[in-house]
């Protein structure tokens, strides 16, 4: 026993049970109005990416508090009513829970906030950083994004039900575009079931993935040239992928 104590959990103080996604969804269910918004927005977003809809897709990012997020949602809702013919506005919270609450409570708060934003008539998006969180909120999201550098997250994209963007710098565009082929194929990766059981997720592939190029550039780089090169490669790719450009400043500006 003494040897075992020296071999494992040397820096772990406690392991708590994770609330099953099905419990959170049952506690905070969506409704027909929200699911109609999610489905319609996903379809509109895909038509924009395919070039059959000439509206501009704008993902508005928020780093604020819950109160600021809901206020922003109301403002975006008002703006959407006057610009819907030209713009498709989606709200993406960066942080939607407080750091001083438990993980289980944070998952509840996150879902509750996404429900509130959707009820304002504003579609939502989320930037995933793991393969567990999607089970708690994916049904409320019209769009998602992940880091293109993570193999685990690229595999996650292959199983997501919504269009998803691979985030990468302009300089890393070639490798991110190549990763789209991986997202389009099926994979097996670690995840969680709706009942909260750890398991192996088997996906079919997501052909609705695309690349989101962040505006950060290497020193001396020509942004226009790099973006033009990325667009050329995107058009030549197997799926003729569209590109999104992230013009945020890192402080919650629009993307």
PDB file of C-alpha atoms in Angstrom:
ATOM      1  CA  UNK A   1       0.000   0.000   0.000  1.00  0.00           C
ATOM      2  CA  UNK A   2       2.831   2.391   0.796  1.00  0.00           C
ATOM      3  CA  UNK A   3       4.369   1.809  -2.639  1.00  0.00           C
ATOM      4  CA  UNK A   4       1.026   2.451  -4.374  1.00  0.00           C
ATOM      5  CA  UNK A   5       0.616   5.758  -2.560  1.00  0.00           C
ATOM      6  CA  UNK A   6       3.999   6.846  -3.877  1.00  0.00           C
ATOM      7  CA  UNK A   7       3.120   5.826  -7.471  1.00  0.00           C
ATOM      8  CA  UNK A   8      -0.232   7.499  -8.193  1.00  0.00           C
ATOM      9  CA  UNK A   9      -2.383  10.478  -7.197  1.00  0.00           C
ATOM     10  CA  UNK A  10       0.564  12.106  -5.456  1.00  0.00           C
ATOM     11  CA  UNK A  11      -0.693  15.556  -6.406  1.00  0.00           C
ATOM     12  CA  UNK A  12      -4.444  14.870  -6.427  1.00  0.00           C
ATOM     13  CA  UNK A  13      -6.465  15.811  -3.364  1.00  0.00           C
ATOM     14  CA  UNK A  14      -9.922  14.678  -4.425  1.00  0.00           C
ATOM     15  CA  UNK A  15     -11.907  13.232  -7.359  1.00  0.00           C
ATOM     16  CA  UNK A  16     -15.565  14.301  -7.541  1.00  0.00           C
ATOM     17  CA  UNK A  17     -18.368  12.841  -9.608  1.00  0.00           C
ATOM     18  CA  UNK A  18     -19.240  14.716 -12.799  1.00  0.00           C
ATOM     19  CA  UNK A  19     -22.923  15.475 -13.238  1.00  0.00           C
ATOM     20  CA  UNK A  20     -24.273  13.447 -16.213  1.00  0.00           C
ATOM     21  CA  UNK A  21     -25.180  15.575 -19.247  1.00  0.00           C
ATOM     22  CA  UNK A  22     -28.680  14.062 -19.363  1.00  0.00           C
ATOM     23  CA  UNK A  23     -29.368  15.439 -15.866  1.00  0.00           C
ATOM     24  CA  UNK A  24     -28.319  18.950 -16.859  1.00  0.00           C
ATOM     25  CA  UNK A  25     -30.359  18.809 -20.080  1.00  0.00           C
ATOM     26  CA  UNK A  26     -33.416  17.504 -18.200  1.00  0.00           C
ATOM     27  CA  UNK A  27     -33.033  20.244 -15.596  1.00  0.00           C
ATOM     28  CA  UNK A  28     -32.566  22.927 -18.266  1.00  0.00           C
ATOM     29  CA  UNK A  29     -34.347  21.706 -21.401  1.00  0.00           C
ATOM     30  CA  UNK A  30     -34.555  23.435 -24.729  1.00  0.00           C
ATOM     31  CA  UNK A  31     -37.896  24.016 -26.461  1.00  0.00           C
ATOM     32  CA  UNK A  32     -39.313  24.047 -29.981  1.00  0.00           C
ATOM     33  CA  UNK A  33     -38.605  27.767 -30.434  1.00  0.00           C
ATOM     34  CA  UNK A  34     -34.922  27.353 -29.564  1.00  0.00           C
ATOM     35  CA  UNK A  35     -34.409  24.194 -31.603  1.00  0.00           C
ATOM     36  CA  UNK A  36     -36.097  25.784 -34.627  1.00  0.00           C
ATOM     37  CA  UNK A  37     -33.675  28.729 -34.313  1.00  0.00           C
ATOM     38  CA  UNK A  38     -30.674  26.391 -34.033  1.00  0.00           C
ATOM     39  CA  UNK A  39     -31.655  24.252 -37.033  1.00  0.00           C
ATOM     40  CA  UNK A  40     -32.544  27.253 -39.228  1.00  0.00           C
ATOM     41  CA  UNK A  41     -29.321  29.073 -38.326  1.00  0.00           C
ATOM     42  CA  UNK A  42     -27.161  26.031 -39.064  1.00  0.00           C
ATOM     43  CA  UNK A  43     -28.787  25.764 -42.498  1.00  0.00           C
ATOM     44  CA  UNK A  44     -28.348  29.488 -43.201  1.00  0.00           C
ATOM     45  CA  UNK A  45     -24.727  29.339 -42.055  1.00  0.00           C
ATOM     46  CA  UNK A  46     -24.021  26.418 -44.391  1.00  0.00           C
ATOM     47  CA  UNK A  47     -25.573  28.280 -47.308  1.00  0.00           C
ATOM     48  CA  UNK A  48     -23.304  31.256 -46.603  1.00  0.00           C
ATOM     49  CA  UNK A  49     -20.226  29.024 -46.451  1.00  0.00           C
ATOM     50  CA  UNK A  50     -21.303  27.326 -49.688  1.00  0.00           C
ATOM     51  CA  UNK A  51     -21.661  30.680 -51.442  1.00  0.00           C
ATOM     52  CA  UNK A  52     -25.378  30.283 -52.186  1.00  0.00           C
ATOM     53  CA  UNK A  53     -26.297  32.985 -49.677  1.00  0.00           C
ATOM     54  CA  UNK A  54     -24.580  36.352 -50.080  1.00  0.00           C
ATOM     55  CA  UNK A  55     -25.111  37.515 -46.509  1.00  0.00           C
ATOM     56  CA  UNK A  56     -22.105  38.118 -44.266  1.00  0.00           C
ATOM     57  CA  UNK A  57     -21.607  35.803 -41.289  1.00  0.00           C
ATOM     58  CA  UNK A  58     -20.579  37.738 -38.177  1.00  0.00           C
ATOM     59  CA  UNK A  59     -19.667  35.939 -34.950  1.00  0.00           C
ATOM     60  CA  UNK A  60     -19.802  38.414 -32.074  1.00  0.00           C
ATOM     61  CA  UNK A  61     -17.526  37.413 -29.204  1.00  0.00           C
ATOM     62  CA  UNK A  62     -18.066  38.326 -25.564  1.00  0.00           C
ATOM     63  CA  UNK A  63     -15.605  38.141 -22.656  1.00  0.00           C
ATOM     64  CA  UNK A  64     -17.901  39.874 -20.183  1.00  0.00           C
ATOM     65  CA  UNK A  65     -19.905  38.823 -17.139  1.00  0.00           C
ATOM     66  CA  UNK A  66     -23.227  36.991 -17.336  1.00  0.00           C
ATOM     67  CA  UNK A  67     -25.085  40.288 -17.030  1.00  0.00           C
ATOM     68  CA  UNK A  68     -22.983  41.871 -19.780  1.00  0.00           C
ATOM     69  CA  UNK A  69     -23.513  38.837 -22.005  1.00  0.00           C
ATOM     70  CA  UNK A  70     -27.288  39.025 -21.673  1.00  0.00           C
ATOM     71  CA  UNK A  71     -27.247  42.772 -22.324  1.00  0.00           C
ATOM     72  CA  UNK A  72     -25.142  42.169 -25.423  1.00  0.00           C
ATOM     73  CA  UNK A  73     -27.591  39.472 -26.538  1.00  0.00           C
ATOM     74  CA  UNK A  74     -30.424  42.005 -26.372  1.00  0.00           C
ATOM     75  CA  UNK A  75     -28.396  44.489 -28.417  1.00  0.00           C
ATOM     76  CA  UNK A  76     -27.513  41.840 -31.001  1.00  0.00           C
ATOM     77  CA  UNK A  77     -31.182  40.833 -31.203  1.00  0.00           C
ATOM     78  CA  UNK A  78     -32.194  44.432 -31.964  1.00  0.00           C
ATOM     79  CA  UNK A  79     -29.423  44.764 -34.544  1.00  0.00           C
ATOM     80  CA  UNK A  80     -30.420  41.494 -36.210  1.00  0.00           C
ATOM     81  CA  UNK A  81     -33.966  42.759 -36.750  1.00  0.00           C
ATOM     82  CA  UNK A  82     -32.662  45.568 -38.968  1.00  0.00           C
ATOM     83  CA  UNK A  83     -29.739  43.812 -40.665  1.00  0.00           C
ATOM     84  CA  UNK A  84     -31.006  40.230 -41.204  1.00  0.00           C
ATOM     85  CA  UNK A  85     -31.095  40.682 -44.990  1.00  0.00           C
ATOM     86  CA  UNK A  86     -27.362  41.401 -45.074  1.00  0.00           C
ATOM     87  CA  UNK A  87     -25.895  39.824 -41.922  1.00  0.00           C
ATOM     88  CA  UNK A  88     -26.206  36.586 -39.983  1.00  0.00           C
ATOM     89  CA  UNK A  89     -25.259  37.429 -36.388  1.00  0.00           C
ATOM     90  CA  UNK A  90     -24.185  34.742 -33.916  1.00  0.00           C
ATOM     91  CA  UNK A  91     -23.084  35.333 -30.322  1.00  0.00           C
ATOM     92  CA  UNK A  92     -20.081  33.405 -28.958  1.00  0.00           C
ATOM     93  CA  UNK A  93     -19.356  33.769 -25.234  1.00  0.00           C
ATOM     94  CA  UNK A  94     -15.725  33.162 -24.332  1.00  0.00           C
ATOM     95  CA  UNK A  95     -16.353  32.638 -20.635  1.00  0.00           C
ATOM     96  CA  UNK A  96     -19.896  32.020 -19.458  1.00  0.00           C
ATOM     97  CA  UNK A  97     -19.319  30.899 -15.880  1.00  0.00           C
ATOM     98  CA  UNK A  98     -17.620  32.236 -12.783  1.00  0.00           C
ATOM     99  CA  UNK A  99     -14.262  30.863 -11.693  1.00  0.00           C
ATOM    100  CA  UNK A 100     -15.411  30.541  -8.076  1.00  0.00           C
ATOM    101  CA  UNK A 101     -18.124  27.930  -8.745  1.00  0.00           C
ATOM    102  CA  UNK A 102     -17.779  24.172  -9.032  1.00  0.00           C
ATOM    103  CA  UNK A 103     -17.420  22.519 -12.430  1.00  0.00           C
ATOM    104  CA  UNK A 104     -20.868  20.941 -12.118  1.00  0.00           C
ATOM    105  CA  UNK A 105     -22.425  24.297 -11.307  1.00  0.00           C
ATOM    106  CA  UNK A 106     -20.462  25.934 -14.128  1.00  0.00           C
ATOM    107  CA  UNK A 107     -21.945  23.451 -16.605  1.00  0.00           C
ATOM    108  CA  UNK A 108     -25.439  24.331 -15.364  1.00  0.00           C
ATOM    109  CA  UNK A 109     -24.728  28.062 -15.602  1.00  0.00           C
ATOM    110  CA  UNK A 110     -23.294  27.705 -19.088  1.00  0.00           C
ATOM    111  CA  UNK A 111     -26.340  25.883 -20.394  1.00  0.00           C
ATOM    112  CA  UNK A 112     -28.726  28.284 -18.652  1.00  0.00           C
ATOM    113  CA  UNK A 113     -27.014  31.279 -20.266  1.00  0.00           C
ATOM    114  CA  UNK A 114     -27.047  29.719 -23.714  1.00  0.00           C
ATOM    115  CA  UNK A 115     -30.759  29.076 -23.272  1.00  0.00           C
ATOM    116  CA  UNK A 116     -31.336  32.712 -22.335  1.00  0.00           C
ATOM    117  CA  UNK A 117     -29.387  34.010 -25.317  1.00  0.00           C
ATOM    118  CA  UNK A 118     -31.257  31.737 -27.715  1.00  0.00           C
ATOM    119  CA  UNK A 119     -34.573  32.889 -26.230  1.00  0.00           C
ATOM    120  CA  UNK A 120     -33.586  36.430 -27.196  1.00  0.00           C
ATOM    121  CA  UNK A 121     -33.638  35.129 -30.768  1.00  0.00           C
ATOM    122  CA  UNK A 122     -29.834  35.206 -30.998  1.00  0.00           C
ATOM    123  CA  UNK A 123     -28.054  32.053 -32.226  1.00  0.00           C
ATOM    124  CA  UNK A 124     -25.100  30.910 -30.125  1.00  0.00           C
ATOM    125  CA  UNK A 125     -21.635  29.486 -30.722  1.00  0.00           C
ATOM    126  CA  UNK A 126     -18.906  28.062 -28.507  1.00  0.00           C
ATOM    127  CA  UNK A 127     -15.169  27.434 -28.719  1.00  0.00           C
ATOM    128  CA  UNK A 128     -14.609  23.893 -27.400  1.00  0.00           C
ATOM    129  CA  UNK A 129     -11.425  22.932 -25.589  1.00  0.00           C
ATOM    130  CA  UNK A 130     -12.271  19.336 -24.645  1.00  0.00           C
ATOM    131  CA  UNK A 131     -14.352  16.348 -25.755  1.00  0.00           C
ATOM    132  CA  UNK A 132     -16.676  16.315 -22.715  1.00  0.00           C
ATOM    133  CA  UNK A 133     -18.318  19.763 -22.679  1.00  0.00           C
ATOM    134  CA  UNK A 134     -20.222  19.372 -25.991  1.00  0.00           C
ATOM    135  CA  UNK A 135     -22.596  16.825 -24.443  1.00  0.00           C
ATOM    136  CA  UNK A 136     -23.904  19.543 -22.118  1.00  0.00           C
ATOM    137  CA  UNK A 137     -24.690  22.222 -24.711  1.00  0.00           C
ATOM    138  CA  UNK A 138     -24.273  21.065 -28.317  1.00  0.00           C
ATOM    139  CA  UNK A 139     -28.045  21.037 -28.921  1.00  0.00           C
ATOM    140  CA  UNK A 140     -28.128  24.802 -28.249  1.00  0.00           C
ATOM    141  CA  UNK A 141     -25.298  25.764 -30.605  1.00  0.00           C
ATOM    142  CA  UNK A 142     -25.543  26.897 -34.214  1.00  0.00           C
ATOM    143  CA  UNK A 143     -21.774  26.970 -34.713  1.00  0.00           C
ATOM    144  CA  UNK A 144     -18.659  25.789 -32.900  1.00  0.00           C
ATOM    145  CA  UNK A 145     -14.909  26.187 -33.171  1.00  0.00           C
ATOM    146  CA  UNK A 146     -11.781  24.445 -31.920  1.00  0.00           C
ATOM    147  CA  UNK A 147      -8.037  24.873 -32.144  1.00  0.00           C
ATOM    148  CA  UNK A 148      -6.718  23.428 -35.390  1.00  0.00           C
ATOM    149  CA  UNK A 149      -3.496  22.414 -33.634  1.00  0.00           C
ATOM    150  CA  UNK A 150      -5.152  19.831 -31.394  1.00  0.00           C
ATOM    151  CA  UNK A 151      -5.576  16.331 -32.843  1.00  0.00           C
ATOM    152  CA  UNK A 152      -8.067  15.500 -30.090  1.00  0.00           C
ATOM    153  CA  UNK A 153     -10.245  18.489 -30.992  1.00  0.00           C
ATOM    154  CA  UNK A 154     -10.038  17.779 -34.716  1.00  0.00           C
ATOM    155  CA  UNK A 155     -11.396  14.326 -33.929  1.00  0.00           C
ATOM    156  CA  UNK A 156     -14.143  15.976 -31.868  1.00  0.00           C
ATOM    157  CA  UNK A 157     -15.145  18.081 -34.891  1.00  0.00           C
ATOM    158  CA  UNK A 158     -15.657  14.869 -36.876  1.00  0.00           C
ATOM    159  CA  UNK A 159     -18.554  14.047 -34.547  1.00  0.00           C
ATOM    160  CA  UNK A 160     -20.170  17.462 -34.047  1.00  0.00           C
ATOM    161  CA  UNK A 161     -23.670  17.994 -35.439  1.00  0.00           C
ATOM    162  CA  UNK A 162     -23.151  21.663 -36.275  1.00  0.00           C
ATOM    163  CA  UNK A 163     -20.780  23.466 -38.685  1.00  0.00           C
ATOM    164  CA  UNK A 164     -17.419  23.919 -36.985  1.00  0.00           C
ATOM    165  CA  UNK A 165     -14.363  26.073 -37.588  1.00  0.00           C
ATOM    166  CA  UNK A 166     -10.728  25.107 -37.078  1.00  0.00           C
ATOM    167  CA  UNK A 167      -8.990  28.130 -35.590  1.00  0.00           C
ATOM    168  CA  UNK A 168      -5.479  28.828 -36.847  1.00  0.00           C
ATOM    169  CA  UNK A 169      -3.187  31.756 -37.516  1.00  0.00           C
ATOM    170  CA  UNK A 170      -2.870  32.957 -41.098  1.00  0.00           C
ATOM    171  CA  UNK A 171       0.666  31.534 -41.200  1.00  0.00           C
ATOM    172  CA  UNK A 172      -0.670  28.092 -40.191  1.00  0.00           C
ATOM    173  CA  UNK A 173      -3.456  28.107 -42.776  1.00  0.00           C
ATOM    174  CA  UNK A 174      -1.951  25.337 -44.970  1.00  0.00           C
ATOM    175  CA  UNK A 175      -1.799  22.808 -42.130  1.00  0.00           C
ATOM    176  CA  UNK A 176      -5.285  23.773 -40.915  1.00  0.00           C
ATOM    177  CA  UNK A 177      -6.728  23.319 -44.405  1.00  0.00           C
ATOM    178  CA  UNK A 178      -5.085  19.907 -44.635  1.00  0.00           C
ATOM    179  CA  UNK A 179      -6.688  19.016 -41.303  1.00  0.00           C
ATOM    180  CA  UNK A 180     -10.155  19.466 -42.816  1.00  0.00           C
ATOM    181  CA  UNK A 181      -9.750  16.117 -44.537  1.00  0.00           C
ATOM    182  CA  UNK A 182      -9.202  14.517 -41.127  1.00  0.00           C
ATOM    183  CA  UNK A 183     -12.361  16.142 -39.780  1.00  0.00           C
ATOM    184  CA  UNK A 184     -14.336  14.816 -42.748  1.00  0.00           C
ATOM    185  CA  UNK A 185     -13.387  11.237 -41.895  1.00  0.00           C
ATOM    186  CA  UNK A 186     -14.684   9.080 -39.062  1.00  0.00           C
ATOM    187  CA  UNK A 187     -12.647   8.683 -35.859  1.00  0.00           C
ATOM    188  CA  UNK A 188     -12.678   6.990 -32.474  1.00  0.00           C
ATOM    189  CA  UNK A 189     -11.915   9.247 -29.509  1.00  0.00           C
ATOM    190  CA  UNK A 190     -12.468   9.460 -25.769  1.00  0.00           C
ATOM    191  CA  UNK A 191     -15.637  11.180 -24.638  1.00  0.00           C
ATOM    192  CA  UNK A 192     -18.646  10.913 -22.385  1.00  0.00           C
ATOM    193  CA  UNK A 193     -22.146   9.530 -22.908  1.00  0.00           C
ATOM    194  CA  UNK A 194     -25.324  11.416 -22.063  1.00  0.00           C
ATOM    195  CA  UNK A 195     -25.556   9.211 -18.976  1.00  0.00           C
ATOM    196  CA  UNK A 196     -22.142  10.426 -17.833  1.00  0.00           C
ATOM    197  CA  UNK A 197     -20.167   7.279 -18.645  1.00  0.00           C
ATOM    198  CA  UNK A 198     -16.668   7.662 -20.027  1.00  0.00           C
ATOM    199  CA  UNK A 199     -16.505   5.922 -23.363  1.00  0.00           C
ATOM    200  CA  UNK A 200     -15.136   5.700 -26.884  1.00  0.00           C
ATOM    201  CA  UNK A 201     -16.978   7.945 -29.316  1.00  0.00           C
ATOM    202  CA  UNK A 202     -17.182   6.694 -32.916  1.00  0.00           C
ATOM    203  CA  UNK A 203     -17.883   9.448 -35.454  1.00  0.00           C
ATOM    204  CA  UNK A 204     -18.829   9.478 -39.133  1.00  0.00           C
ATOM    205  CA  UNK A 205     -16.974  12.674 -40.100  1.00  0.00           C
ATOM    206  CA  UNK A 206     -18.006  16.308 -40.487  1.00  0.00           C
ATOM    207  CA  UNK A 207     -17.883  17.766 -44.007  1.00  0.00           C
ATOM    208  CA  UNK A 208     -19.241  21.078 -42.675  1.00  0.00           C
ATOM    209  CA  UNK A 209     -15.889  21.987 -41.115  1.00  0.00           C
ATOM    210  CA  UNK A 210     -13.929  25.000 -42.323  1.00  0.00           C
ATOM    211  CA  UNK A 211     -10.951  27.111 -41.293  1.00  0.00           C
ATOM    212  CA  UNK A 212     -11.077  30.280 -39.176  1.00  0.00           C
ATOM    213  CA  UNK A 213      -7.958  32.375 -39.736  1.00  0.00           C
ATOM    214  CA  UNK A 214      -6.904  34.579 -36.827  1.00  0.00           C
ATOM    215  CA  UNK A 215      -5.469  37.945 -37.736  1.00  0.00           C
ATOM    216  CA  UNK A 216      -2.194  37.516 -35.813  1.00  0.00           C
ATOM    217  CA  UNK A 217       0.753  37.520 -38.215  1.00  0.00           C
ATOM    218  CA  UNK A 218       4.459  36.701 -38.038  1.00  0.00           C
ATOM    219  CA  UNK A 219       6.754  39.722 -38.047  1.00  0.00           C
ATOM    220  CA  UNK A 220       7.153  41.240 -41.498  1.00  0.00           C
ATOM    221  CA  UNK A 221       4.352  39.124 -42.991  1.00  0.00           C
ATOM    222  CA  UNK A 222       2.014  40.468 -45.655  1.00  0.00           C
ATOM    223  CA  UNK A 223      -1.522  39.727 -44.463  1.00  0.00           C
ATOM    224  CA  UNK A 224      -3.127  40.171 -47.876  1.00  0.00           C
ATOM    225  CA  UNK A 225      -0.665  37.779 -49.525  1.00  0.00           C
ATOM    226  CA  UNK A 226      -1.049  35.091 -46.868  1.00  0.00           C
ATOM    227  CA  UNK A 227      -4.845  35.308 -46.931  1.00  0.00           C
ATOM    228  CA  UNK A 228      -4.876  35.177 -50.742  1.00  0.00           C
ATOM    229  CA  UNK A 229      -2.678  32.081 -50.654  1.00  0.00           C
ATOM    230  CA  UNK A 230      -4.983  30.483 -48.081  1.00  0.00           C
ATOM    231  CA  UNK A 231      -8.058  31.252 -50.207  1.00  0.00           C
ATOM    232  CA  UNK A 232      -6.409  29.682 -53.244  1.00  0.00           C
ATOM    233  CA  UNK A 233      -5.567  26.531 -51.303  1.00  0.00           C
ATOM    234  CA  UNK A 234      -9.086  26.408 -49.825  1.00  0.00           C
ATOM    235  CA  UNK A 235     -10.684  26.530 -53.277  1.00  0.00           C
ATOM    236  CA  UNK A 236      -8.379  23.754 -54.455  1.00  0.00           C
ATOM    237  CA  UNK A 237      -9.112  21.520 -51.471  1.00  0.00           C
ATOM    238  CA  UNK A 238     -11.250  18.408 -51.757  1.00  0.00           C
ATOM    239  CA  UNK A 239     -14.291  20.103 -50.232  1.00  0.00           C
ATOM    240  CA  UNK A 240     -13.728  23.579 -51.671  1.00  0.00           C
ATOM    241  CA  UNK A 241     -13.797  24.947 -48.138  1.00  0.00           C
ATOM    242  CA  UNK A 242     -14.724  28.520 -47.331  1.00  0.00           C
ATOM    243  CA  UNK A 243     -12.577  30.606 -45.002  1.00  0.00           C
ATOM    244  CA  UNK A 244     -13.598  32.773 -42.072  1.00  0.00           C
ATOM    245  CA  UNK A 245     -11.422  35.633 -40.859  1.00  0.00           C
ATOM    246  CA  UNK A 246     -11.184  36.381 -37.138  1.00  0.00           C
ATOM    247  CA  UNK A 247     -10.623  40.105 -36.708  1.00  0.00           C
ATOM    248  CA  UNK A 248     -11.087  40.184 -32.937  1.00  0.00           C
ATOM    249  CA  UNK A 249      -8.632  42.050 -30.771  1.00  0.00           C
ATOM    250  CA  UNK A 250      -8.744  39.576 -27.900  1.00  0.00           C
ATOM    251  CA  UNK A 251     -10.891  41.847 -25.717  1.00  0.00           C
ATOM    252  CA  UNK A 252     -14.284  40.676 -26.851  1.00  0.00           C
ATOM    253  CA  UNK A 253     -14.455  42.500 -30.169  1.00  0.00           C
ATOM    254  CA  UNK A 254     -16.383  41.177 -33.124  1.00  0.00           C
ATOM    255  CA  UNK A 255     -15.049  38.351 -35.273  1.00  0.00           C
TER     256      UNK A 255
END
